[in-house]
């Protein structure tokens, strides 16, 4: 692993496995020059940055999809075997999750939309699973990946802003969709124009305020989750830099604390999504 | 921390997961849960009904028992009365029978007495004739004196 100094170690652990397009004439880290624009794995953080938008974080996508498939596979498995009699342990656990999410939706969401509850369930369990990956010791999987020849490997998708923004943008699109659908274009425009100050002379001011408020929603969703997870991850990496014999004194409490954070962040993301969608469904 | 195509990939994955959940995960599990809820509610109400039924049945049973007790008491009473009647009747019968027997016996005795007297009468005549013969040492014309002797016997 290219981790000689603590700074490098940290940087290394915070860099994603990036597969992207290097522009033509780019000088790579080892001094070689790419003649034409090529798709390749980034060998350094700098290369990954220089790939710009045309790049994929393979680890983020891979792990998030793996977690999504795990979630859906498990739940689908239970759904297929779901009995109306006495449920087994797994079905019980799944049903508890269902009831938890249904509780959130029932408390917060007042409209009628069959999409919202499954959406909330997907968000909750998916984010929970992705967050939980953080409890795996920071060096385990990157070491395995390194042994397989992958220079960078970051397994927690929610410590990647792409991961969290990907979800929050999806939520944002749903907010826009339902706002337009339920309120109509005119109604939505009216809501944006005459809130919070109901006077025609303040329409431009209202518009700026409301549109900002609208755009802030997905950003705050994504950044809150990302910030919490990223900060936790950095602390785990810092603890991993300590001498081996003392690590557990910090590692264990931090991990236990993170069981709370992991669940809490998934819960907050879910609840806020439902709140935002509920607001989108309110027709004045 | 570069923003790149991952963002879009993640959004697509998210959309697919939500779609799958809406279509294949949510409905069967909620259906199963709702059905179980209904089952439990039904079971509870059935239990309530059953306990009510039980109470009613107990009430009915105790009522029946009471009725049966009363009936049996009446029956015993009746039987006692009937038995007393029968005993009384049989006593009566026995007395009558006894009287009848006594009467019969008396009649028989009477008859026998009459018969004996008749027989005695017949004998007396003969004996008297024989006695007279002895006394007179002569034969007596039985025919001539039979009329007189019969008169004598009739006086006995």
Coordinates of C-alpha atoms in Angstrom, one line a residue, chain A residues 48-49 52-53 55-57 61 64-65 68 72 75-76 79 82-85 91 94-95 98-99 102 115 117-119 122-123 126 162-163 165-167 226 230, chain B residues 1-37 39-40:
Chain A
X48 CA -8.7 10.6 -10.1
X49 CA -9.3 14.3 -9.6
X52 CA -13.2 15.2 -13.8
X53 CA -16.8 14.2 -14.2
X55 CA -15.3 8.8 -14.1
X56 CA -16.9 6.1 -12.0
X57 CA -16.1 5.2 -8.4
X61 CA -21.1 1.7 -7.1
X64 CA -23.8 0.2 -2.9
X65 CA -25.3 -2.1 -5.5
X68 CA -29.0 -2.9 -2.5
X72 CA -33.8 -6.7 -1.9
X75 CA -36.5 -9.1 1.7
X76 CA -37.7 -10.7 -1.5
X79 CA -41.6 -12.0 1.0
X82 CA -44.0 -14.9 4.1
X83 CA -46.5 -16.8 6.2
X84 CA -49.6 -15.4 7.8
X85 CA -49.1 -17.8 10.7
X91 CA -39.5 -12.8 8.9
X94 CA -38.1 -8.0 8.3
X95 CA -41.6 -7.3 9.6
X98 CA -41.5 -2.8 7.9
X99 CA -43.5 -1.7 10.9
X102 CA -44.7 2.2 8.3
X115 CA -44.9 4.7 -3.4
X117 CA -43.7 3.7 2.2
X118 CA -41.6 1.3 0.0
X119 CA -39.4 4.2 -1.0
X122 CA -35.6 1.1 0.5
X123 CA -33.8 4.3 1.6
X126 CA -30.1 0.5 1.9
X162 CA -21.5 10.8 -5.1
X163 CA -23.2 8.0 -3.1
X165 CA -26.1 12.8 -3.6
X166 CA -27.1 10.1 -5.9
X167 CA -29.9 9.2 -3.5
X226 CA -22.0 12.2 3.9
X230 CA -17.0 10.7 6.3
Chain B
X1 CA -14.0 13.5 -3.2
X2 CA -14.7 14.1 -6.8
X3 CA -18.2 14.5 -8.1
X4 CA -18.5 12.4 -11.2
X5 CA -20.6 9.9 -13.1
X6 CA -20.9 7.8 -9.9
X7 CA -23.6 10.2 -9.0
X8 CA -25.7 9.3 -11.9
X9 CA -24.9 5.6 -11.5
X10 CA -26.0 5.8 -7.9
X11 CA -29.2 7.5 -8.9
X12 CA -30.0 4.9 -11.4
X13 CA -29.3 2.1 -8.9
X14 CA -31.5 3.9 -6.4
X15 CA -34.4 4.2 -8.9
X16 CA -34.1 0.5 -9.7
X17 CA -34.1 -0.5 -6.1
X18 CA -37.1 1.6 -5.3
X19 CA -38.9 0.2 -8.3
X20 CA -38.1 -3.4 -7.2
X21 CA -39.1 -2.7 -3.7
X22 CA -42.4 -1.2 -4.7
X23 CA -43.2 -4.0 -7.0
X24 CA -41.9 -7.1 -5.5
X25 CA -41.0 -6.6 -1.8
X26 CA -43.6 -4.3 -0.2
X27 CA -46.9 -5.8 -1.4
X28 CA -46.4 -9.5 -0.4
X29 CA -45.0 -8.7 3.1
X30 CA -47.5 -6.0 3.9
X31 CA -50.3 -8.4 2.6
X32 CA -49.0 -11.2 4.9
X33 CA -48.8 -8.8 7.8
X34 CA -52.3 -7.4 7.2
X35 CA -53.6 -10.9 6.9
X36 CA -52.0 -12.0 10.1
X37 CA -53.4 -8.9 11.8
X39 CA -56.3 -13.5 11.8
X40 CA -55.2 -12.3 15.2

